[in-house]
Amino acid sequence: MAFLTGAILIMDYVFSNAAVARSFTTYLGTAIGVSAESKWRITTRESSVLNMILTALHIIFIMFVIIMGFWRGDSKNFTEPSDPTRPSGFFPFGASGMFNGAALVYLSYIGYDAVSTLAEEVKNPVTDIPIGVTAFVILVTVLYCLMATSMSMLLPYDLICCLGRDAIDTISRVNSILNAPEEH
């Protein structure tokens, strides 16, 4: 049974990563005007370097949002929605709203089990793997909390939900907040 579970996990990772890589490669090639797919074939070493570069860019972006949120954000956004007809206060949707939000964030913690495949790579897997996974989960949790706090300081909660539906309007509002003159 363990073999079957492991095989299913590996197939899940392979198929999902292949699908994302295939569609992203086509999208990126079209965006920059390179349509020959053979030009996009890279080695494992090149893929590893690209993965590290993209991860570094992702972390830089997250840190940028966190810094801008704390620097230019407004703490009144924690309690005052932009639309006065919506619930206000620090906990506007109560426990059910908190659990709904936690359920969404829970999906971001999927994948830490992949670290167990690194057991052959480390010198002392019995202690290094649990320490690494625990430290990484704590780091990601802290970053998520800082990101949520900074986003809530940049925009009231009822505008953050519009990112998927009305992104241009939301981005222009963030831009107007960031370009607003500082109050002294």
PDB file of C-alpha atoms in Angstrom:
ATOM      1  CA  MET A   1       0.000   0.000   0.000  1.00  0.00           C
ATOM      2  CA  ALA A   2       2.863   2.401   0.792  1.00  0.00           C
ATOM      3  CA  PHE A   3       4.380   1.744  -2.635  1.00  0.00           C
ATOM      4  CA  LEU A   4       1.064   2.556  -4.311  1.00  0.00           C
ATOM      5  CA  THR A   5       0.703   5.770  -2.303  1.00  0.00           C
ATOM      6  CA  GLY A   6       4.251   6.820  -3.206  1.00  0.00           C
ATOM      7  CA  ALA A   7       3.685   6.039  -6.876  1.00  0.00           C
ATOM      8  CA  ILE A   8       0.484   8.083  -6.919  1.00  0.00           C
ATOM      9  CA  LEU A   9       2.239  11.053  -5.265  1.00  0.00           C
ATOM     10  CA  ILE A  10       5.073  10.903  -7.777  1.00  0.00           C
ATOM     11  CA  MET A  11       2.633  10.702 -10.694  1.00  0.00           C
ATOM     12  CA  ASP A  12       0.718  13.645  -9.246  1.00  0.00           C
ATOM     13  CA  TYR A  13       3.866  15.781  -9.058  1.00  0.00           C
ATOM     14  CA  VAL A  14       5.097  14.729 -12.500  1.00  0.00           C
ATOM     15  CA  PHE A  15       1.813  15.297 -14.327  1.00  0.00           C
ATOM     16  CA  SER A  16       0.940  18.565 -12.601  1.00  0.00           C
ATOM     17  CA  ASN A  17       4.446  19.999 -13.043  1.00  0.00           C
ATOM     18  CA  ALA A  18       4.564  18.866 -16.669  1.00  0.00           C
ATOM     19  CA  ALA A  19       1.206  20.479 -17.423  1.00  0.00           C
ATOM     20  CA  VAL A  20       2.206  23.761 -15.797  1.00  0.00           C
ATOM     21  CA  ALA A  21       5.628  23.769 -17.466  1.00  0.00           C
ATOM     22  CA  ARG A  22       4.143  23.002 -20.876  1.00  0.00           C
ATOM     23  CA  SER A  23       1.535  25.754 -20.720  1.00  0.00           C
ATOM     24  CA  PHE A  24       3.936  28.263 -19.167  1.00  0.00           C
ATOM     25  CA  THR A  25       6.569  27.584 -21.837  1.00  0.00           C
ATOM     26  CA  THR A  26       4.064  28.145 -24.617  1.00  0.00           C
ATOM     27  CA  TYR A  27       2.761  31.289 -22.931  1.00  0.00           C
ATOM     28  CA  LEU A  28       6.233  32.712 -22.283  1.00  0.00           C
ATOM     29  CA  GLY A  29       7.406  31.863 -25.810  1.00  0.00           C
ATOM     30  CA  THR A  30       4.401  33.621 -27.295  1.00  0.00           C
ATOM     31  CA  ALA A  31       4.870  36.618 -25.006  1.00  0.00           C
ATOM     32  CA  ILE A  32       8.490  37.185 -26.054  1.00  0.00           C
ATOM     33  CA  GLY A  33       8.098  36.066 -29.674  1.00  0.00           C
ATOM     34  CA  VAL A  34       9.892  32.702 -29.593  1.00  0.00           C
ATOM     35  CA  SER A  35       7.669  29.955 -30.914  1.00  0.00           C
ATOM     36  CA  ALA A  36      10.131  27.077 -31.442  1.00  0.00           C
ATOM     37  CA  GLU A  37       9.644  24.753 -28.489  1.00  0.00           C
ATOM     38  CA  SER A  38      13.018  23.107 -29.060  1.00  0.00           C
ATOM     39  CA  LYS A  39      14.718  26.352 -28.029  1.00  0.00           C
ATOM     40  CA  TRP A  40      13.187  25.975 -24.576  1.00  0.00           C
ATOM     41  CA  ARG A  41      14.668  22.592 -23.759  1.00  0.00           C
ATOM     42  CA  ILE A  42      17.057  22.894 -20.861  1.00  0.00           C
ATOM     43  CA  THR A  43      19.163  20.535 -18.797  1.00  0.00           C
ATOM     44  CA  THR A  44      18.530  19.610 -15.195  1.00  0.00           C
ATOM     45  CA  ARG A  45      21.304  21.958 -14.063  1.00  0.00           C
ATOM     46  CA  GLU A  46      19.844  24.867 -16.047  1.00  0.00           C
ATOM     47  CA  SER A  47      16.419  24.046 -14.649  1.00  0.00           C
ATOM     48  CA  SER A  48      17.795  24.103 -11.110  1.00  0.00           C
ATOM     49  CA  VAL A  49      19.438  27.492 -11.668  1.00  0.00           C
ATOM     50  CA  LEU A  50      16.239  28.864 -13.208  1.00  0.00           C
ATOM     51  CA  ASN A  51      14.242  27.527 -10.257  1.00  0.00           C
ATOM     52  CA  MET A  52      16.583  29.268  -7.792  1.00  0.00           C
ATOM     53  CA  ILE A  53      16.369  32.547  -9.739  1.00  0.00           C
ATOM     54  CA  LEU A  54      12.562  32.442  -9.887  1.00  0.00           C
ATOM     55  CA  THR A  55      12.366  31.561  -6.193  1.00  0.00           C
ATOM     56  CA  ALA A  56      14.629  34.515  -5.343  1.00  0.00           C
ATOM     57  CA  LEU A  57      12.446  36.827  -7.459  1.00  0.00           C
ATOM     58  CA  HIS A  58       9.344  35.496  -5.717  1.00  0.00           C
ATOM     59  CA  ILE A  59      10.827  36.151  -2.274  1.00  0.00           C
ATOM     60  CA  ILE A  60      11.943  39.648  -3.359  1.00  0.00           C
ATOM     61  CA  PHE A  61       8.398  40.402  -4.535  1.00  0.00           C
ATOM     62  CA  ILE A  62       6.897  39.135  -1.267  1.00  0.00           C
ATOM     63  CA  MET A  63       9.361  41.246   0.739  1.00  0.00           C
ATOM     64  CA  PHE A  64       8.549  44.275  -1.454  1.00  0.00           C
ATOM     65  CA  VAL A  65       4.816  43.909  -0.751  1.00  0.00           C
ATOM     66  CA  ILE A  66       5.447  43.457   2.975  1.00  0.00           C
ATOM     67  CA  ILE A  67       7.733  46.510   3.171  1.00  0.00           C
ATOM     68  CA  MET A  68       5.378  48.700   1.120  1.00  0.00           C
ATOM     69  CA  GLY A  69       2.418  47.577   3.209  1.00  0.00           C
ATOM     70  CA  PHE A  70       4.027  48.540   6.476  1.00  0.00           C
ATOM     71  CA  TRP A  71       5.570  51.718   5.045  1.00  0.00           C
ATOM     72  CA  ARG A  72       2.636  53.135   3.077  1.00  0.00           C
ATOM     73  CA  GLY A  73      -0.309  51.242   4.541  1.00  0.00           C
ATOM     74  CA  ASP A  74      -2.920  52.537   6.947  1.00  0.00           C
ATOM     75  CA  SER A  75      -3.962  50.651  10.076  1.00  0.00           C
ATOM     76  CA  LYS A  76      -7.558  51.940   9.782  1.00  0.00           C
ATOM     77  CA  ASN A  77      -7.989  49.453   6.922  1.00  0.00           C
ATOM     78  CA  PHE A  78      -8.067  46.695   9.537  1.00  0.00           C
ATOM     79  CA  THR A  79     -11.420  47.876  10.864  1.00  0.00           C
ATOM     80  CA  GLU A  80     -13.018  50.135   8.248  1.00  0.00           C
ATOM     81  CA  PRO A  81     -14.236  48.662   4.927  1.00  0.00           C
ATOM     82  CA  SER A  82     -14.328  50.884   1.846  1.00  0.00           C
ATOM     83  CA  ASP A  83     -18.062  50.194   1.510  1.00  0.00           C
ATOM     84  CA  PRO A  84     -19.904  51.315   4.686  1.00  0.00           C
ATOM     85  CA  THR A  85     -22.694  48.780   4.052  1.00  0.00           C
ATOM     86  CA  ARG A  86     -20.280  45.896   4.648  1.00  0.00           C
ATOM     87  CA  PRO A  87     -19.525  44.555   8.123  1.00  0.00           C
ATOM     88  CA  SER A  88     -16.806  46.459   9.950  1.00  0.00           C
ATOM     89  CA  GLY A  89     -14.534  45.725  12.854  1.00  0.00           C
ATOM     90  CA  PHE A  90     -11.442  43.612  13.230  1.00  0.00           C
ATOM     91  CA  PHE A  91     -13.276  40.274  12.900  1.00  0.00           C
ATOM     92  CA  PRO A  92     -16.159  41.172  10.542  1.00  0.00           C
ATOM     93  CA  PHE A  93     -17.234  37.648   9.551  1.00  0.00           C
ATOM     94  CA  GLY A  94     -16.662  35.935  12.882  1.00  0.00           C
ATOM     95  CA  ALA A  95     -15.359  32.397  13.316  1.00  0.00           C
ATOM     96  CA  SER A  96     -16.845  31.109  10.054  1.00  0.00           C
ATOM     97  CA  GLY A  97     -14.982  33.789   8.090  1.00  0.00           C
ATOM     98  CA  MET A  98     -11.766  32.899   9.881  1.00  0.00           C
ATOM     99  CA  PHE A  99     -12.181  29.205   9.102  1.00  0.00           C
ATOM    100  CA  ASN A 100     -13.001  29.952   5.454  1.00  0.00           C
ATOM    101  CA  GLY A 101      -9.811  31.989   5.163  1.00  0.00           C
ATOM    102  CA  ALA A 102      -7.786  29.319   6.932  1.00  0.00           C
ATOM    103  CA  ALA A 103      -9.127  26.686   4.535  1.00  0.00           C
ATOM    104  CA  LEU A 104      -7.854  28.729   1.603  1.00  0.00           C
ATOM    105  CA  VAL A 105      -4.416  29.171   3.149  1.00  0.00           C
ATOM    106  CA  TYR A 106      -4.250  25.485   4.096  1.00  0.00           C
ATOM    107  CA  LEU A 107      -3.809  24.550   0.444  1.00  0.00           C
ATOM    108  CA  SER A 108      -0.538  26.471   0.361  1.00  0.00           C
ATOM    109  CA  TYR A 109       0.994  24.037   2.840  1.00  0.00           C
ATOM    110  CA  ILE A 110       0.604  21.066   0.499  1.00  0.00           C
ATOM    111  CA  GLY A 111       3.913  19.847  -0.810  1.00  0.00           C
ATOM    112  CA  TYR A 112       6.073  19.832   2.291  1.00  0.00           C
ATOM    113  CA  ASP A 113       5.943  16.042   2.184  1.00  0.00           C
ATOM    114  CA  ALA A 114       8.190  16.273  -0.883  1.00  0.00           C
ATOM    115  CA  VAL A 115      11.051  17.168   1.465  1.00  0.00           C
ATOM    116  CA  SER A 116      11.067  13.556   2.629  1.00  0.00           C
ATOM    117  CA  THR A 117      12.475  12.611  -0.784  1.00  0.00           C
ATOM    118  CA  LEU A 118      15.628  14.505   0.178  1.00  0.00           C
ATOM    119  CA  ALA A 119      16.447  12.004   2.922  1.00  0.00           C
ATOM    120  CA  GLU A 120      19.167  10.450   0.758  1.00  0.00           C
ATOM    121  CA  GLU A 121      20.800  13.845   0.170  1.00  0.00           C
ATOM    122  CA  VAL A 122      21.429  14.931   3.765  1.00  0.00           C
ATOM    123  CA  LYS A 123      24.076  13.670   6.153  1.00  0.00           C
ATOM    124  CA  ASN A 124      21.811  13.102   9.162  1.00  0.00           C
ATOM    125  CA  PRO A 125      18.236  12.660   7.895  1.00  0.00           C
ATOM    126  CA  VAL A 126      16.785  11.670  11.271  1.00  0.00           C
ATOM    127  CA  THR A 127      17.363  15.166  12.682  1.00  0.00           C
ATOM    128  CA  ASP A 128      17.945  17.320   9.587  1.00  0.00           C
ATOM    129  CA  ILE A 129      14.650  16.562   7.786  1.00  0.00           C
ATOM    130  CA  PRO A 130      12.338  17.382  10.759  1.00  0.00           C
ATOM    131  CA  ILE A 131      14.358  20.509  11.585  1.00  0.00           C
ATOM    132  CA  GLY A 132      14.285  21.634   7.946  1.00  0.00           C
ATOM    133  CA  VAL A 133      10.566  21.020   7.495  1.00  0.00           C
ATOM    134  CA  THR A 134       9.685  22.680  10.809  1.00  0.00           C
ATOM    135  CA  ALA A 135      11.867  25.724  10.110  1.00  0.00           C
ATOM    136  CA  PHE A 136      10.444  26.056   6.608  1.00  0.00           C
ATOM    137  CA  VAL A 137       6.832  25.816   7.807  1.00  0.00           C
ATOM    138  CA  ILE A 138       7.525  28.459  10.476  1.00  0.00           C
ATOM    139  CA  LEU A 139       9.222  30.746   7.936  1.00  0.00           C
ATOM    140  CA  VAL A 140       6.372  30.415   5.432  1.00  0.00           C
ATOM    141  CA  THR A 141       3.769  30.966   8.164  1.00  0.00           C
ATOM    142  CA  VAL A 142       5.513  34.157   9.303  1.00  0.00           C
ATOM    143  CA  LEU A 143       5.727  35.392   5.698  1.00  0.00           C
ATOM    144  CA  TYR A 144       2.025  34.617   5.137  1.00  0.00           C
ATOM    145  CA  CYS A 145       1.044  36.523   8.282  1.00  0.00           C
ATOM    146  CA  LEU A 146       3.231  39.500   7.328  1.00  0.00           C
ATOM    147  CA  MET A 147       1.861  39.464   3.769  1.00  0.00           C
ATOM    148  CA  ALA A 148      -1.752  39.311   4.993  1.00  0.00           C
ATOM    149  CA  THR A 149      -1.094  42.150   7.446  1.00  0.00           C
ATOM    150  CA  SER A 150       0.572  44.346   4.838  1.00  0.00           C
ATOM    151  CA  MET A 151      -2.150  43.677   2.247  1.00  0.00           C
ATOM    152  CA  SER A 152      -4.777  44.553   4.844  1.00  0.00           C
ATOM    153  CA  MET A 153      -2.935  47.780   5.587  1.00  0.00           C
ATOM    154  CA  LEU A 154      -2.723  48.698   1.889  1.00  0.00           C
ATOM    155  CA  LEU A 155      -6.381  48.001   1.124  1.00  0.00           C
ATOM    156  CA  PRO A 156      -9.527  47.418   3.172  1.00  0.00           C
ATOM    157  CA  TYR A 157     -10.558  43.750   3.219  1.00  0.00           C
ATOM    158  CA  ASP A 158     -13.502  44.302   0.889  1.00  0.00           C
ATOM    159  CA  LEU A 159     -11.173  45.548  -1.876  1.00  0.00           C
ATOM    160  CA  ILE A 160      -8.665  42.719  -1.550  1.00  0.00           C
ATOM    161  CA  CYS A 161     -11.319  40.222  -2.635  1.00  0.00           C
ATOM    162  CA  CYS A 162     -11.637  42.060  -5.958  1.00  0.00           C
ATOM    163  CA  LEU A 163      -8.138  41.152  -7.154  1.00  0.00           C
ATOM    164  CA  GLY A 164      -9.439  38.315  -9.292  1.00  0.00           C
ATOM    165  CA  ARG A 165     -12.519  40.049 -10.652  1.00  0.00           C
ATOM    166  CA  ASP A 166     -11.482  43.649 -11.046  1.00  0.00           C
ATOM    167  CA  ALA A 167      -7.699  43.655 -10.954  1.00  0.00           C
ATOM    168  CA  ILE A 168      -7.114  46.846 -12.923  1.00  0.00           C
ATOM    169  CA  ASP A 169      -9.326  48.915 -10.636  1.00  0.00           C
ATOM    170  CA  THR A 170      -7.707  47.409  -7.527  1.00  0.00           C
ATOM    171  CA  ILE A 171      -4.182  47.930  -8.855  1.00  0.00           C
ATOM    172  CA  SER A 172      -4.981  51.545  -9.698  1.00  0.00           C
ATOM    173  CA  ARG A 173      -6.249  52.048  -6.131  1.00  0.00           C
ATOM    174  CA  VAL A 174      -3.032  50.557  -4.715  1.00  0.00           C
ATOM    175  CA  ASN A 175      -1.065  52.790  -7.072  1.00  0.00           C
ATOM    176  CA  SER A 176      -2.939  55.872  -5.863  1.00  0.00           C
ATOM    177  CA  ILE A 177      -2.252  54.855  -2.243  1.00  0.00           C
ATOM    178  CA  LEU A 178       1.464  54.350  -2.939  1.00  0.00           C
ATOM    179  CA  ASN A 179       1.765  57.630  -4.858  1.00  0.00           C
ATOM    180  CA  ALA A 180      -0.199  59.670  -2.324  1.00  0.00           C
ATOM    181  CA  PRO A 181       1.831  62.361  -0.564  1.00  0.00           C
ATOM    182  CA  GLU A 182       3.023  61.359   2.875  1.00  0.00           C
ATOM    183  CA  GLU A 183       1.351  63.009   5.847  1.00  0.00           C
ATOM    184  CA  HIS A 184       3.707  64.489   8.405  1.00  0.00           C
TER     185      HIS A 184
END
